[in-house]
Tab-separated table of C-alpha atoms in Angstrom:
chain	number	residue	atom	x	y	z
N	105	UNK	CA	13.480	8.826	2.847
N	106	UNK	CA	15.865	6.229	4.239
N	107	UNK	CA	16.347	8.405	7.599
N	108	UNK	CA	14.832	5.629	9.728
N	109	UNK	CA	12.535	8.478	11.418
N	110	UNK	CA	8.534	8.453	10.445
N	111	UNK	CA	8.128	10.479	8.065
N	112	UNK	CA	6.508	13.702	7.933
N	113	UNK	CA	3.720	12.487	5.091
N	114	UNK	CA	2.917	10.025	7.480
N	115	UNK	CA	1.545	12.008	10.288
N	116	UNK	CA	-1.490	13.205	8.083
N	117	UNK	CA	-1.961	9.651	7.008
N	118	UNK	CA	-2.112	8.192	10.391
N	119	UNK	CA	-4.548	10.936	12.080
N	120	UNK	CA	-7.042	9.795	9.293
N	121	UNK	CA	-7.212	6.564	9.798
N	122	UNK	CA	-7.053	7.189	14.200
N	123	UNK	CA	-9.481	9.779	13.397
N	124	UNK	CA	-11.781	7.166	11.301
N	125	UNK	CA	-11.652	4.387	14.296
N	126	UNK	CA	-12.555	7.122	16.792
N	127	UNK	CA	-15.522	7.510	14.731
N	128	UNK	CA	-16.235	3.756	14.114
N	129	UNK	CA	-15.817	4.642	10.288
N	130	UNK	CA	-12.555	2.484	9.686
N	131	UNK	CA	-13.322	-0.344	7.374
N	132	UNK	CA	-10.990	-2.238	4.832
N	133	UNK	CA	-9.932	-0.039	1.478
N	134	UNK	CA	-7.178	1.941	0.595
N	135	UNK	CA	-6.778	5.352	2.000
N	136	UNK	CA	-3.169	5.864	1.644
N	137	UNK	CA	-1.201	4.435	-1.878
N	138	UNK	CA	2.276	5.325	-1.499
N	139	UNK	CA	4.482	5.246	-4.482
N	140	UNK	CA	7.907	4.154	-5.013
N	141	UNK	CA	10.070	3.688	-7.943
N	142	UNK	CA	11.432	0.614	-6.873
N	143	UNK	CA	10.611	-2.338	-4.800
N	144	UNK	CA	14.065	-1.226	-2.398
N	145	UNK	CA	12.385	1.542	-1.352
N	146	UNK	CA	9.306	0.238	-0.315
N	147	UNK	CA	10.538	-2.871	1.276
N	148	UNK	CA	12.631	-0.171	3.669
N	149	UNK	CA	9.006	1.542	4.396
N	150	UNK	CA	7.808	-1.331	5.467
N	151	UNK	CA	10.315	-2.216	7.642
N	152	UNK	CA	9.442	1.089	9.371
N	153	UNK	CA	5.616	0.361	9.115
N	154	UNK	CA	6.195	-2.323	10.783
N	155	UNK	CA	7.521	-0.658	13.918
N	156	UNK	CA	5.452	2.278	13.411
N	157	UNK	CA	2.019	-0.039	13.758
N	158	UNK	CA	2.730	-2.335	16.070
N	159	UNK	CA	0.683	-1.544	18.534
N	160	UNK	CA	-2.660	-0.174	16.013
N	161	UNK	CA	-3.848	-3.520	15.098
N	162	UNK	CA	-6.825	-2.017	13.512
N	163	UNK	CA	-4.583	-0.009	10.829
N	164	UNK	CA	-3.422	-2.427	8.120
N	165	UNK	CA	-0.704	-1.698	5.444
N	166	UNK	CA	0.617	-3.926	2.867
N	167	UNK	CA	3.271	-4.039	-0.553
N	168	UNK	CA	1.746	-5.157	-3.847
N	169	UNK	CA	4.414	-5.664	-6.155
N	170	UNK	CA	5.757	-8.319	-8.149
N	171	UNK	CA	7.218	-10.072	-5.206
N	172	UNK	CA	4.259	-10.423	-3.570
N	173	UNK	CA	2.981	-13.512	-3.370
N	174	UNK	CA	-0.248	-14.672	-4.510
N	175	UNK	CA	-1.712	-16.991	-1.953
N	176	UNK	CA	-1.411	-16.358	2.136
N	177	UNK	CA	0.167	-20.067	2.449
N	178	UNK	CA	2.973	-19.220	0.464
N	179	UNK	CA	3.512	-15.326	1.500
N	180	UNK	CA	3.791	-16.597	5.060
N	181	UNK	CA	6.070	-19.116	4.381
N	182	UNK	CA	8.139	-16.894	2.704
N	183	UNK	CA	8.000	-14.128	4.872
N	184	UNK	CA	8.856	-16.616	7.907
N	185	UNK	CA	12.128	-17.447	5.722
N	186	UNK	CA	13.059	-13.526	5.217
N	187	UNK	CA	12.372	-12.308	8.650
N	188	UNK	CA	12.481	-15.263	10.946
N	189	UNK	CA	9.042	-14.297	12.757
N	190	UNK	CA	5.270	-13.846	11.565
N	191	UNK	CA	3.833	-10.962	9.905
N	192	UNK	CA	1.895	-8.446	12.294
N	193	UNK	CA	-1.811	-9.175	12.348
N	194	UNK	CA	-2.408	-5.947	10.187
N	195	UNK	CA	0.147	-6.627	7.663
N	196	UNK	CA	-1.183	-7.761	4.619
N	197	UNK	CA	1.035	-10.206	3.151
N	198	UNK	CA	-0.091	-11.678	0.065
N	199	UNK	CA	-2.157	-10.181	-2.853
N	200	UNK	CA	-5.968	-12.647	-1.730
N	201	UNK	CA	-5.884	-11.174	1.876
N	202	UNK	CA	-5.055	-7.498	-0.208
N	203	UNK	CA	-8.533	-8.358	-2.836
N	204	UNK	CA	-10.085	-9.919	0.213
N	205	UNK	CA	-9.985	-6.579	2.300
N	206	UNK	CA	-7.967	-3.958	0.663
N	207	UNK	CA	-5.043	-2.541	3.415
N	208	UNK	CA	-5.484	0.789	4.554
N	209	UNK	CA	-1.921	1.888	3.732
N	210	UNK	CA	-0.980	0.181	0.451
N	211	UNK	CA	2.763	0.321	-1.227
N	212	UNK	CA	3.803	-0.488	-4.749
N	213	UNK	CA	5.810	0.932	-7.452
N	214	UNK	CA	4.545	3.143	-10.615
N	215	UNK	CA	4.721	-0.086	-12.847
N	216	UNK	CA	2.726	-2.516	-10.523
N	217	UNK	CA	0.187	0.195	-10.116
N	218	UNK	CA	-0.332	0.430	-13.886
N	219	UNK	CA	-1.313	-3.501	-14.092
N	220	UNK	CA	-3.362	-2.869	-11.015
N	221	UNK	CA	-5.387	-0.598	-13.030
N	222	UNK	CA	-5.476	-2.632	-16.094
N	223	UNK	CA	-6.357	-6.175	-14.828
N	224	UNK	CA	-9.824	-6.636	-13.990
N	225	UNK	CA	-8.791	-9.334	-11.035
N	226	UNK	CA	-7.387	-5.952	-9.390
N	227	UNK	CA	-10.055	-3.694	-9.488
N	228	UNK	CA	-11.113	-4.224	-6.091
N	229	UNK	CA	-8.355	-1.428	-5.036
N	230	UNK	CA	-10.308	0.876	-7.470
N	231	UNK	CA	-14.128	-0.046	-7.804
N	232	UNK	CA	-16.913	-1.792	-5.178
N	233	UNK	CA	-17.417	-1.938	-1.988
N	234	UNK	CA	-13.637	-1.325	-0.498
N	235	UNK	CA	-12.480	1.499	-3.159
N	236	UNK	CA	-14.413	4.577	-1.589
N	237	UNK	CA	-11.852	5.873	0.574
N	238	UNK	CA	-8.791	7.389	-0.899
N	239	UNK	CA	-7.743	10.049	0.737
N	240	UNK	CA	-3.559	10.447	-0.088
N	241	UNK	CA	-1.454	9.614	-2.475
N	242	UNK	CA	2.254	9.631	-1.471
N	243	UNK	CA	5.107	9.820	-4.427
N	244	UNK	CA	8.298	9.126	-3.035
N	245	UNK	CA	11.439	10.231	-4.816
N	246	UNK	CA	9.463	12.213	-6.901
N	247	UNK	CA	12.654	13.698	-8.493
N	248	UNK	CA	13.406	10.615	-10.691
N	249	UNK	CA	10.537	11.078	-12.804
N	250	UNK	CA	11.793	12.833	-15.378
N	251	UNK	CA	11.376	13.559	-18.941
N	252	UNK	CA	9.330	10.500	-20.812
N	253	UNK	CA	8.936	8.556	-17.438
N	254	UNK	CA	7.617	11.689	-15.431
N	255	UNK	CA	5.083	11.561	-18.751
N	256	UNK	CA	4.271	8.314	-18.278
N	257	UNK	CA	3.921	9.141	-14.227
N	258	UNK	CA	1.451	11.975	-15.045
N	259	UNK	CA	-0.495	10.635	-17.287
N	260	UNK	CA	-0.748	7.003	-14.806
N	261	UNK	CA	-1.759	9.517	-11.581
N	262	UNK	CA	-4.598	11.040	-13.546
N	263	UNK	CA	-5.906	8.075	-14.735
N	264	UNK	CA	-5.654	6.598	-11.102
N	265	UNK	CA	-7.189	10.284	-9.727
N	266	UNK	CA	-10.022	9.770	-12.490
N	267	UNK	CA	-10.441	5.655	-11.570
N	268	UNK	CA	-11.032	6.402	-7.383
N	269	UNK	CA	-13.141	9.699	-8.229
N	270	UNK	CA	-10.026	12.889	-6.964
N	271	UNK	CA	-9.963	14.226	-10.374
């Protein structure tokens, strides 16, 4: 990735969730996780997110990682200082909004997803009312999991495939 240009994994992504408003279907929860090995990468993604949603308000996409703040107070304040302008209304900026109504399109990195599956705060991306959805999950840069952290990788997806019912 890096190109700028959507990319191609997107395309599938995004006629889901059209197709789901179409059909009046389109409520909060995760349908898309997409998986980065470090928070660069994903900050970059959402840059192009950004762009790419700007005008589909009802499509909402948001970065879980350790950077992400906690409260929405504090995320927009810091965003503000970052970017110099507001978030969109369907970005998801801090990790209450996120266990308030999971995004649609959710980024992190392999290690923040592994605490999202073991704290019980966090479950709300995995079990209830929101966690019924999944549909894709995107691995960027797949090619740097190797040897005993493409174990570790493995062994995280299937639990995660198990947790939201794929497996």
């Amino acid at each position: 990735t890096g190109s700028g240009k959507t990319e191609s994994f997107m395309i599938p992504i995004l006629n889901e969730l059209i197709r789901e408003r179409e059909q009046g279907e389109l409520n909060p929860g995760v349908r898309a996780l997409l998986l980065y090995p470090m928070n660069a990468l994903a900050n970059d993604q959402m840059k192009r997110l950004r762009s790419l949603l700007e005008n589909e308000s009802d499509i909402t996409f948001g970065i879980y990682t350790g950077e992400t703040e906690n409260y929405e107070e504090n995320a927009s304040e810091k965003f503000f200082r970052m970017h110099g302008k507001r978030p969109l209304p369907n970005e998801i900026i801090s990790r209450d909004r996120m266990k308030e109504a999971p995004p649609h399109i959710l980024l992190t990195n392999y290690a923040m997803l592994e605490y999202l599956m073991l704290r019980p705060e966090d479950s709300v991306f995995f079990e209830g009312e929101y966690s019924n959805s999944w549909k894709f999950i995107v691995i960027d840069e797949a090619h740097t999991y190797t040897g005993a952290k493409g174990i570790e990788m493995s062994m995280l997806l299937a639990r995660l495939k198990n947790t939201i019912g794929l497996s």
